[in-house]
Amino acid sequence: MTVTGSRGRRERLRAETTTEIKKVALALMASGGPDAITLRAIAREMGMTANAIYGYFATRDDLVTTLINDVYTALADAVDAAWEAAPAADPAVRIEAWANAFRTWALVNPQGFRLIYGDPVPGYQAPEGGPAPDAARRVCTGLTALAAAAWPHAQHLYQDSAFDWSDFDPGLLDKVRPAFPDLPPAAVALALRIWGHLHGLVSLEVYGHLHTQTASPDKLFHEELAQLVQTLGIPRRR
Amino acid sequence: MTVTGSRGRRERLRAETTTEIKKVALALMASGGPDAITLRAIAREMGMTANAIYGYFATRDDLVTTLINDVYTALADAVDAAWEAAPAADPAVRIEAWANAFRTWALVNPQGFRLIYGDPVPGYQAPEGGPAPDAARRVCTGLTALAAAAWPHAQHLYQDSAFDWSDFDPGLLDKVRPAFPDLPPAAVALALRIWGHLHGLVSLEVYGHLHTQTASPDKLFHEELAQLVQTLGIPRRR
DNA sequence: GCAGAAACTATACGCCGTGAAGTTTTGATA
DNA sequence: TATCAAAACTTCACGGCGTATAGTTTCTGC
């Protein structure tokens, strides 16, 4: 056993190579879109043979799944951080912080957004349960926190909601219900609806469909947010 | 000149072959997703060589652009028809008809939805101005009709809208302003926001992201619609 | 020092879009 | 009706892709 430990050395090199593969793949994606993630291009960039990558990832889809996980986690980190940084006492500001962080992340990482939410790569087949179930649930849980913050003001809008706990994924509820014990199913539905609102505007923008119709997607998003807060009945401070 | 006209014959055969290429391409897409649209597969299906297709479409991207146009037009036809079929006197019903037609079309033609709104095909590069500007504008115009129907009830929500005619694409306004002369810019913004709401929920559903969280996307969409109509202040009949 | 494992390369197969060149089919004209 | 150019189509080729198989190098633990 040397100082670093000889068995540790191999593992360290292995981990470094794995990291480099992912780093190069993300760089290729950033410059050429998810389509540019090819084993041969990664290998070329690293001075290796394409087949060498098979020592680290069983298939290209495995690599892509890992990338989706990493990128989705980064998105979840970004929105969580924005949420935490905003004052808990002001739901309106907090919700806007979350939403703006979501959109900003998407505009800064458009290719990452496509990787997560679009068709990631030519023939990619997502594994069962989705490629990044944990990160997806983190985002959903964050959205539920939005809904929970709004719920005291908004609940009157959902008197006749037909939702039931059985309508939702148990894995999501395992995270959500302990965190917000008093929240009814309708609030989780509200969270998903808000997700839809934000995802729709952002994805139209990222995919260039909005830009064809308006030069001011910014205004649109901010007006959406203002209306959302207003519709939810959240009082504006000051 | 024969009965059919000899010059007409060549053109007719040509048109038929063109149609068949598109038909086969759409069939491949329906069964295997947009990725399955390959010149070689189409040719194989038609008993031709891949290169023969170059006599009809300059490149694969040209073919894809044409397909997007066709499919987007079919979507526009579907929502327009639903709108026209619903009673003009009842804005709530009409808006729900439009939205349900949009979602239903997407669920029946998920691959078409991906073709239009996602990354259509591996290396596809959309032409300038988008692949199907006319169909896109038809959908937007339809959305503006929704907003126009709601506007008498909803305008009080948009007192402090910062939108201006210059925020929108002139091509869109050319269609919209003559049709709805009294509509302010804020109403067009509302149309785009509604687009975002619907597109978000539908695309999350089509891409399988919703299904991971809820087993009842139907309920979610219908609740969204009910809330939308309510938020817009549209009176419910009966 | 050496066996064995781990990391990597070489070669090959079948997919893809597409360019260049050659062949067949077809329809108008002399 | 024979002819000839244009249109329709095929053949061959190139480089790119994922990946399977087999072979080679390099490192580690005894």
CSV table of N, CA, C and O in Angstrom, one decimal, chain A residues 35 114 116-119 121-124 129 136-137 140 157-158 161-164 166-169 172 186 189 192-193 195-197 199-201 203-204 207 209-210 212-216 219-220 223-224 227 230-231, chain B residues 35 114 116-119 121-124 129 136-137 140 157-158 161-164 166-169 172 186 189 192-193 195-197 199-201 203-204 207 209-210 212-216 219-220 223-224 227 230-231:
chain,number,residue,atom,x,y,z
A,35,ASP,N,-27.8,16.3,-30.0
A,35,ASP,CA,-27.4,15.5,-31.1
A,35,ASP,C,-25.9,15.3,-31.2
A,35,ASP,O,-25.4,14.3,-31.7
A,114,ARG,N,-33.4,20.9,-23.4
A,114,ARG,CA,-33.9,19.9,-24.4
A,114,ARG,C,-33.5,18.5,-24.0
A,114,ARG,O,-34.2,17.6,-24.3
A,116,ILE,N,-33.3,17.3,-21.0
A,116,ILE,CA,-34.2,16.8,-20.0
A,116,ILE,C,-35.6,16.6,-20.5
A,116,ILE,O,-36.2,15.5,-20.2
A,117,TYR,N,-36.1,17.6,-21.2
A,117,TYR,CA,-37.5,17.6,-21.4
A,117,TYR,C,-37.9,17.2,-22.9
A,117,TYR,O,-39.1,17.0,-23.2
A,118,GLY,N,-36.9,17.2,-23.8
A,118,GLY,CA,-37.3,16.9,-25.2
A,118,GLY,C,-36.9,15.5,-25.5
A,118,GLY,O,-36.8,14.6,-24.7
A,119,ASP,N,-36.7,15.3,-26.8
A,119,ASP,CA,-36.1,14.0,-27.3
A,119,ASP,C,-34.6,14.2,-27.1
A,119,ASP,O,-34.0,14.9,-27.9
A,121,VAL,N,-31.7,12.6,-27.7
A,121,VAL,CA,-30.7,12.2,-28.6
A,121,VAL,C,-31.3,11.2,-29.6
A,121,VAL,O,-32.2,10.4,-29.2
A,122,PRO,N,-30.9,11.2,-30.8
A,122,PRO,CA,-31.5,10.3,-31.8
A,122,PRO,C,-32.3,9.1,-31.4
A,122,PRO,O,-33.5,9.2,-31.1
A,123,GLY,N,-31.7,8.0,-31.1
A,123,GLY,CA,-32.5,6.9,-30.8
A,123,GLY,C,-32.7,6.5,-29.4
A,123,GLY,O,-33.1,5.4,-29.0
A,124,TYR,N,-32.5,7.6,-28.5
A,124,TYR,CA,-32.5,7.3,-27.1
A,124,TYR,C,-33.8,6.7,-26.6
A,124,TYR,O,-34.9,7.2,-26.9
A,129,GLY,N,-39.4,4.2,-15.7
A,129,GLY,CA,-39.5,5.2,-14.6
A,129,GLY,C,-38.9,6.5,-14.9
A,129,GLY,O,-38.8,7.3,-14.0
A,136,ALA,N,-36.5,14.7,-11.0
A,136,ALA,CA,-37.8,15.0,-11.4
A,136,ALA,C,-38.7,15.2,-10.2
A,136,ALA,O,-39.5,16.2,-10.1
A,137,ARG,N,-38.5,14.3,-9.2
A,137,ARG,CA,-39.4,14.4,-8.0
A,137,ARG,C,-39.0,15.6,-7.2
A,137,ARG,O,-39.8,16.3,-6.5
A,140,CYS,N,-40.7,18.5,-8.7
A,140,CYS,CA,-42.1,18.4,-8.3
A,140,CYS,C,-42.4,18.8,-6.9
A,140,CYS,O,-43.3,19.5,-6.6
A,157,LEU,N,-60.3,28.6,-4.3
A,157,LEU,CA,-60.5,28.4,-5.8
A,157,LEU,C,-60.7,26.9,-6.1
A,157,LEU,O,-61.1,26.6,-7.2
A,158,TYR,N,-60.4,26.1,-5.1
A,158,TYR,CA,-60.4,24.6,-5.5
A,158,TYR,C,-61.4,23.8,-4.6
A,158,TYR,O,-61.2,22.7,-4.2
A,161,SER,N,-62.5,20.5,-6.4
A,161,SER,CA,-61.5,19.7,-7.1
A,161,SER,C,-61.8,18.2,-6.9
A,161,SER,O,-62.2,17.8,-5.8
A,162,ALA,N,-61.7,17.5,-8.0
A,162,ALA,CA,-62.0,16.1,-7.9
A,162,ALA,C,-60.8,15.2,-7.6
A,162,ALA,O,-60.9,14.0,-7.7
A,163,PHE,N,-59.7,15.8,-7.2
A,163,PHE,CA,-58.5,15.0,-7.0
A,163,PHE,C,-58.5,14.3,-5.7
A,163,PHE,O,-59.1,14.7,-4.7
A,164,ASP,N,-57.7,13.2,-5.8
A,164,ASP,CA,-57.6,12.2,-4.7
A,164,ASP,C,-56.2,11.8,-4.6
A,164,ASP,O,-55.4,11.9,-5.6
A,166,SER,N,-54.9,9.0,-4.6
A,166,SER,CA,-54.6,7.9,-5.5
A,166,SER,C,-54.3,8.4,-7.0
A,166,SER,O,-53.9,7.6,-7.8
A,167,ASP,N,-54.6,9.7,-7.2
A,167,ASP,CA,-54.3,10.2,-8.6
A,167,ASP,C,-52.8,10.4,-8.8
A,167,ASP,O,-52.4,10.7,-9.9
A,168,PHE,N,-52.0,10.4,-7.7
A,168,PHE,CA,-50.6,10.8,-7.8
A,168,PHE,C,-49.7,9.6,-7.6
A,168,PHE,O,-50.0,8.6,-6.9
A,169,ASP,N,-48.5,9.8,-8.0
A,169,ASP,CA,-47.5,8.8,-7.9
A,169,ASP,C,-47.1,8.7,-6.4
A,169,ASP,O,-46.8,9.7,-5.8
A,172,LEU,N,-43.9,10.3,-5.3
A,172,LEU,CA,-43.9,11.8,-5.1
A,172,LEU,C,-44.6,12.1,-3.8
A,172,LEU,O,-44.1,12.9,-3.0
A,186,ALA,N,-55.8,18.5,-3.9
A,186,ALA,CA,-55.9,19.5,-4.9
A,186,ALA,C,-54.7,20.4,-5.0
A,186,ALA,O,-54.4,21.0,-6.1
A,189,ALA,N,-52.3,18.9,-7.3
A,189,ALA,CA,-52.7,19.2,-8.7
A,189,ALA,C,-52.4,20.6,-9.1
A,189,ALA,O,-51.9,20.8,-10.2
A,192,LEU,N,-48.8,20.8,-10.1
A,192,LEU,CA,-48.6,20.2,-11.5
A,192,LEU,C,-49.1,21.2,-12.5
A,192,LEU,O,-48.5,21.4,-13.6
A,193,ARG,N,-50.2,21.9,-12.2
A,193,ARG,CA,-50.7,22.9,-13.2
A,193,ARG,C,-49.7,24.0,-13.4
A,193,ARG,O,-49.5,24.5,-14.5
A,195,TRP,N,-46.6,23.9,-12.9
A,195,TRP,CA,-45.5,23.3,-13.7
A,195,TRP,C,-45.8,23.5,-15.2
A,195,TRP,O,-45.0,23.9,-16.0
A,196,GLY,N,-47.0,23.1,-15.5
A,196,GLY,CA,-47.5,23.2,-16.9
A,196,GLY,C,-47.4,24.6,-17.4
A,196,GLY,O,-46.8,24.8,-18.5
A,197,HIS,N,-47.8,25.6,-16.7
A,197,HIS,CA,-47.8,27.0,-17.1
A,197,HIS,C,-46.3,27.4,-17.4
A,197,HIS,O,-46.0,27.9,-18.5
A,199,HIS,N,-43.6,25.4,-17.7
A,199,HIS,CA,-42.9,24.6,-18.7
A,199,HIS,C,-43.3,25.0,-20.1
A,199,HIS,O,-42.5,25.0,-21.0
A,200,GLY,N,-44.6,25.3,-20.2
A,200,GLY,CA,-45.1,25.6,-21.5
A,200,GLY,C,-44.5,26.9,-22.1
A,200,GLY,O,-43.9,26.9,-23.2
A,201,LEU,N,-44.5,27.9,-21.3
A,201,LEU,CA,-43.9,29.2,-21.8
A,201,LEU,C,-42.4,29.0,-22.1
A,201,LEU,O,-41.9,29.4,-23.1
A,203,SER,N,-40.6,26.2,-22.6
A,203,SER,CA,-40.3,25.3,-23.7
A,203,SER,C,-40.6,26.0,-25.0
A,203,SER,O,-39.8,25.8,-26.0
A,204,LEU,N,-41.7,26.7,-25.1
A,204,LEU,CA,-42.0,27.4,-26.4
A,204,LEU,C,-40.8,28.3,-26.7
A,204,LEU,O,-40.4,28.5,-27.8
A,207,TYR,N,-37.5,26.4,-27.6
A,207,TYR,CA,-37.5,25.7,-28.9
A,207,TYR,C,-37.8,26.7,-30.0
A,207,TYR,O,-38.0,26.4,-31.2
A,209,HIS,N,-40.4,28.7,-30.6
A,209,HIS,CA,-41.7,28.9,-31.1
A,209,HIS,C,-42.3,30.3,-30.7
A,209,HIS,O,-43.1,30.9,-31.4
A,210,LEU,N,-41.9,30.7,-29.5
A,210,LEU,CA,-42.4,32.0,-29.0
A,210,LEU,C,-41.8,33.1,-29.8
A,210,LEU,O,-42.4,34.1,-30.2
A,212,THR,N,-41.0,33.4,-32.7
A,212,THR,CA,-41.6,33.7,-34.0
A,212,THR,C,-42.8,34.6,-33.9
A,212,THR,O,-43.2,35.2,-34.8
A,213,GLN,N,-43.3,34.7,-32.7
A,213,GLN,CA,-44.6,35.4,-32.5
A,213,GLN,C,-44.4,36.7,-31.7
A,213,GLN,O,-45.1,37.7,-32.0
A,214,THR,N,-43.5,36.7,-30.8
A,214,THR,CA,-43.2,37.9,-30.0
A,214,THR,C,-41.8,38.2,-29.8
A,214,THR,O,-41.0,37.2,-29.7
A,215,ALA,N,-41.4,39.4,-29.8
A,215,ALA,CA,-40.0,39.8,-29.5
A,215,ALA,C,-39.8,39.9,-28.0
A,215,ALA,O,-38.6,40.2,-27.6
A,216,SER,N,-40.8,39.8,-27.2
A,216,SER,CA,-40.6,40.1,-25.8
A,216,SER,C,-41.1,38.9,-24.9
A,216,SER,O,-42.0,39.1,-24.1
A,219,LYS,N,-41.3,39.9,-21.1
A,219,LYS,CA,-42.5,40.5,-20.7
A,219,LYS,C,-43.6,39.5,-20.4
A,219,LYS,O,-44.4,39.5,-19.5
A,220,LEU,N,-43.7,38.6,-21.4
A,220,LEU,CA,-44.8,37.6,-21.3
A,220,LEU,C,-44.6,36.8,-20.1
A,220,LEU,O,-45.6,36.5,-19.4
A,223,GLU,N,-45.4,38.8,-17.0
A,223,GLU,CA,-46.9,39.1,-16.8
A,223,GLU,C,-47.6,37.8,-16.4
A,223,GLU,O,-48.5,37.8,-15.5
A,224,GLU,N,-47.1,36.7,-16.9
A,224,GLU,CA,-47.7,35.4,-16.5
A,224,GLU,C,-47.5,35.2,-15.0
A,224,GLU,O,-48.4,34.8,-14.3
A,227,GLN,N,-49.8,37.5,-13.0
A,227,GLN,CA,-51.1,37.0,-13.0
A,227,GLN,C,-51.3,35.8,-12.2
A,227,GLN,O,-52.3,35.6,-11.5
A,230,GLN,N,-51.4,36.8,-8.6
A,230,GLN,CA,-52.7,37.5,-8.4
A,230,GLN,C,-53.9,36.4,-8.3
A,230,GLN,O,-54.7,36.5,-7.5
A,231,THR,N,-53.8,35.5,-9.3
A,231,THR,CA,-54.9,34.5,-9.4
A,231,THR,C,-54.9,33.7,-8.1
A,231,THR,O,-56.0,33.3,-7.6
B,35,ASP,N,-37.6,10.0,-35.4
B,35,ASP,CA,-36.3,9.5,-35.7
B,35,ASP,C,-36.4,8.4,-36.8
B,35,ASP,O,-35.4,8.2,-37.5
B,114,ARG,N,-44.4,15.9,-31.4
B,114,ARG,CA,-43.0,16.0,-31.2
B,114,ARG,C,-42.3,16.6,-32.5
B,114,ARG,O,-41.3,17.3,-32.4
B,116,ILE,N,-43.6,18.7,-34.6
B,116,ILE,CA,-43.9,20.1,-34.7
B,116,ILE,C,-43.1,20.9,-33.6
B,116,ILE,O,-42.5,21.9,-33.9
B,117,TYR,N,-43.2,20.4,-32.4
B,117,TYR,CA,-42.8,21.3,-31.3
B,117,TYR,C,-41.5,20.8,-30.6
B,117,TYR,O,-40.9,21.5,-29.8
B,118,GLY,N,-41.0,19.6,-30.9
B,118,GLY,CA,-39.8,19.2,-30.3
B,118,GLY,C,-38.6,19.3,-31.3
B,118,GLY,O,-38.6,20.1,-32.2
B,119,ASP,N,-37.6,18.5,-31.0
B,119,ASP,CA,-36.5,18.4,-32.0
B,119,ASP,C,-37.0,17.3,-33.0
B,119,ASP,O,-37.0,16.2,-32.6
B,121,VAL,N,-35.9,15.7,-35.8
B,121,VAL,CA,-35.2,14.6,-36.3
B,121,VAL,C,-33.7,14.9,-36.1
B,121,VAL,O,-33.3,16.0,-36.0
B,122,PRO,N,-32.9,13.8,-35.8
B,122,PRO,CA,-31.5,14.0,-35.4
B,122,PRO,C,-30.9,15.4,-35.8
B,122,PRO,O,-30.9,16.3,-35.0
B,123,GLY,N,-30.4,15.5,-37.0
B,123,GLY,CA,-29.6,16.8,-37.2
B,123,GLY,C,-30.4,17.9,-37.9
B,123,GLY,O,-29.8,18.8,-38.4
B,124,TYR,N,-31.7,17.8,-37.7
B,124,TYR,CA,-32.6,18.8,-38.5
B,124,TYR,C,-32.3,20.2,-38.1
B,124,TYR,O,-32.2,20.6,-37.0
B,129,GLY,N,-37.2,31.6,-40.1
B,129,GLY,CA,-38.6,31.9,-39.9
B,129,GLY,C,-39.4,30.7,-39.5
B,129,GLY,O,-40.7,30.8,-39.4
B,136,ALA,N,-48.3,27.9,-37.9
B,136,ALA,CA,-48.0,28.4,-36.6
B,136,ALA,C,-48.8,29.6,-36.4
B,136,ALA,O,-49.4,29.8,-35.3
B,137,ARG,N,-48.9,30.5,-37.4
B,137,ARG,CA,-49.7,31.7,-37.2
B,137,ARG,C,-51.2,31.4,-37.2
B,137,ARG,O,-51.9,32.1,-36.5
B,140,CYS,N,-51.8,30.5,-33.7
B,140,CYS,CA,-51.8,31.7,-32.8
B,140,CYS,C,-53.0,32.6,-33.1
B,140,CYS,O,-53.5,33.2,-32.1
B,157,LEU,N,-58.5,42.3,-15.7
B,157,LEU,CA,-57.3,41.7,-15.1
B,157,LEU,C,-56.1,42.3,-15.7
B,157,LEU,O,-55.0,42.1,-15.2
B,158,TYR,N,-56.2,43.0,-16.8
B,158,TYR,CA,-55.0,43.4,-17.5
B,158,TYR,C,-54.8,44.9,-17.6
B,158,TYR,O,-54.4,45.5,-18.6
B,161,SER,N,-51.1,46.1,-18.1
B,161,SER,CA,-50.2,45.3,-19.0
B,161,SER,C,-49.3,46.3,-19.7
B,161,SER,O,-49.7,47.3,-20.1
B,162,ALA,N,-48.1,45.8,-19.8
B,162,ALA,CA,-47.1,46.7,-20.4
B,162,ALA,C,-46.9,46.4,-21.9
B,162,ALA,O,-45.9,46.9,-22.5
B,163,PHE,N,-47.8,45.7,-22.5
B,163,PHE,CA,-47.6,45.2,-23.9
B,163,PHE,C,-48.0,46.3,-24.9
B,163,PHE,O,-48.8,47.2,-24.7
B,164,ASP,N,-47.3,46.2,-26.0
B,164,ASP,CA,-47.4,47.2,-27.0
B,164,ASP,C,-47.4,46.4,-28.4
B,164,ASP,O,-47.0,45.3,-28.4
B,166,SER,N,-45.7,46.7,-30.9
B,166,SER,CA,-44.3,46.5,-31.4
B,166,SER,C,-43.7,45.2,-30.7
B,166,SER,O,-42.7,44.8,-31.1
B,167,ASP,N,-44.4,44.7,-29.7
B,167,ASP,CA,-43.8,43.5,-29.1
B,167,ASP,C,-44.1,42.2,-29.9
B,167,ASP,O,-43.6,41.2,-29.6
B,168,PHE,N,-45.0,42.4,-30.9
B,168,PHE,CA,-45.4,41.2,-31.6
B,168,PHE,C,-44.9,41.1,-33.0
B,168,PHE,O,-44.6,42.2,-33.6
B,169,ASP,N,-44.9,39.9,-33.6
B,169,ASP,CA,-44.5,39.7,-34.9
B,169,ASP,C,-45.5,40.4,-35.9
B,169,ASP,O,-46.7,40.1,-35.8
B,172,LEU,N,-48.0,38.1,-37.6
B,172,LEU,CA,-49.1,37.7,-36.8
B,172,LEU,C,-50.2,38.8,-36.7
B,172,LEU,O,-51.4,38.5,-36.8
B,186,ALA,N,-52.6,43.7,-25.0
B,186,ALA,CA,-52.6,42.8,-23.9
B,186,ALA,C,-53.4,41.5,-24.2
B,186,ALA,O,-53.1,40.5,-23.6
B,189,ALA,N,-51.1,39.1,-25.9
B,189,ALA,CA,-50.3,38.5,-24.8
B,189,ALA,C,-51.0,37.5,-24.1
B,189,ALA,O,-50.5,36.4,-23.8
B,192,LEU,N,-51.0,34.3,-26.0
B,192,LEU,CA,-49.7,33.6,-26.0
B,192,LEU,C,-49.6,32.9,-24.6
B,192,LEU,O,-49.0,31.8,-24.5
B,193,ARG,N,-50.1,33.6,-23.6
B,193,ARG,CA,-50.0,33.0,-22.2
B,193,ARG,C,-50.8,31.7,-22.2
B,193,ARG,O,-50.4,30.7,-21.6
B,195,TRP,N,-51.6,29.9,-24.6
B,195,TRP,CA,-50.8,28.9,-25.4
B,195,TRP,C,-49.8,28.2,-24.5
B,195,TRP,O,-49.7,26.9,-24.5
B,196,GLY,N,-49.1,29.0,-23.7
B,196,GLY,CA,-48.1,28.4,-22.8
B,196,GLY,C,-48.8,27.4,-21.9
B,196,GLY,O,-48.3,26.3,-21.7
B,197,HIS,N,-49.9,27.8,-21.3
B,197,HIS,CA,-50.5,26.9,-20.3
B,197,HIS,C,-50.9,25.6,-21.0
B,197,HIS,O,-50.5,24.5,-20.5
B,199,HIS,N,-49.8,24.3,-23.9
B,199,HIS,CA,-48.7,23.6,-24.5
B,199,HIS,C,-47.9,22.9,-23.4
B,199,HIS,O,-47.4,21.8,-23.6
B,200,GLY,N,-47.8,23.6,-22.3
B,200,GLY,CA,-47.0,23.0,-21.2
B,200,GLY,C,-47.6,21.7,-20.7
B,200,GLY,O,-46.9,20.7,-20.6
B,201,LEU,N,-48.9,21.7,-20.3
B,201,LEU,CA,-49.5,20.5,-19.8
B,201,LEU,C,-49.4,19.4,-20.9
B,201,LEU,O,-49.1,18.2,-20.6
B,203,SER,N,-47.4,19.1,-23.5
B,203,SER,CA,-46.1,18.5,-23.9
B,203,SER,C,-45.5,17.7,-22.8
B,203,SER,O,-44.9,16.7,-23.0
B,204,LEU,N,-45.8,18.1,-21.5
B,204,LEU,CA,-45.3,17.3,-20.4
B,204,LEU,C,-46.0,15.9,-20.5
B,204,LEU,O,-45.4,14.9,-20.3
B,207,TYR,N,-44.6,13.9,-23.6
B,207,TYR,CA,-43.2,13.4,-23.4
B,207,TYR,C,-43.1,12.5,-22.2
B,207,TYR,O,-42.0,12.2,-21.8
B,209,HIS,N,-43.6,13.1,-19.0
B,209,HIS,CA,-43.1,13.7,-17.7
B,209,HIS,C,-44.3,13.7,-16.7
B,209,HIS,O,-44.0,13.6,-15.5
B,210,LEU,N,-45.4,14.0,-17.2
B,210,LEU,CA,-46.6,14.1,-16.3
B,210,LEU,C,-46.9,12.7,-15.8
B,210,LEU,O,-47.3,12.5,-14.6
B,212,THR,N,-45.3,10.3,-15.0
B,212,THR,CA,-44.4,9.9,-13.9
B,212,THR,C,-44.9,10.4,-12.6
B,212,THR,O,-44.6,9.8,-11.5
B,213,GLN,N,-45.7,11.5,-12.6
B,213,GLN,CA,-46.1,12.1,-11.4
B,213,GLN,C,-47.6,11.8,-11.0
B,213,GLN,O,-48.0,11.8,-9.9
B,214,THR,N,-48.4,11.8,-12.1
B,214,THR,CA,-49.8,11.6,-11.8
B,214,THR,C,-50.4,10.6,-12.8
B,214,THR,O,-50.0,10.5,-14.0
B,215,ALA,N,-51.4,9.8,-12.4
B,215,ALA,CA,-52.1,8.8,-13.2
B,215,ALA,C,-53.2,9.5,-13.9
B,215,ALA,O,-53.9,8.8,-14.8
B,216,SER,N,-53.5,10.7,-13.6
B,216,SER,CA,-54.8,11.3,-14.1
B,216,SER,C,-54.5,12.6,-14.9
B,216,SER,O,-55.0,13.7,-14.4
B,219,LYS,N,-57.8,14.6,-15.6
B,219,LYS,CA,-58.3,15.4,-14.6
B,219,LYS,C,-57.6,16.8,-14.5
B,219,LYS,O,-58.2,17.8,-14.4
B,220,LEU,N,-56.3,16.6,-14.6
B,220,LEU,CA,-55.4,17.8,-14.5
B,220,LEU,C,-55.8,18.8,-15.6
B,220,LEU,O,-56.0,20.0,-15.3
B,223,GLU,N,-59.3,20.3,-15.1
B,223,GLU,CA,-59.3,21.3,-14.0
B,223,GLU,C,-58.6,22.6,-14.4
B,223,GLU,O,-59.1,23.7,-14.1
B,224,GLU,N,-57.5,22.4,-15.2
B,224,GLU,CA,-56.8,23.6,-15.7
B,224,GLU,C,-57.8,24.4,-16.6
B,224,GLU,O,-57.9,25.7,-16.4
B,227,GLN,N,-60.4,26.2,-14.4
B,227,GLN,CA,-59.8,27.3,-13.7
B,227,GLN,C,-59.5,28.5,-14.7
B,227,GLN,O,-59.7,29.6,-14.4
B,230,GLN,N,-62.7,30.2,-15.4
B,230,GLN,CA,-63.1,31.0,-14.2
B,230,GLN,C,-62.2,32.2,-14.1
B,230,GLN,O,-62.7,33.3,-13.8
B,231,THR,N,-60.9,32.0,-14.2
B,231,THR,CA,-60.0,33.1,-14.0
B,231,THR,C,-60.3,34.2,-15.0
B,231,THR,O,-60.2,35.4,-14.7
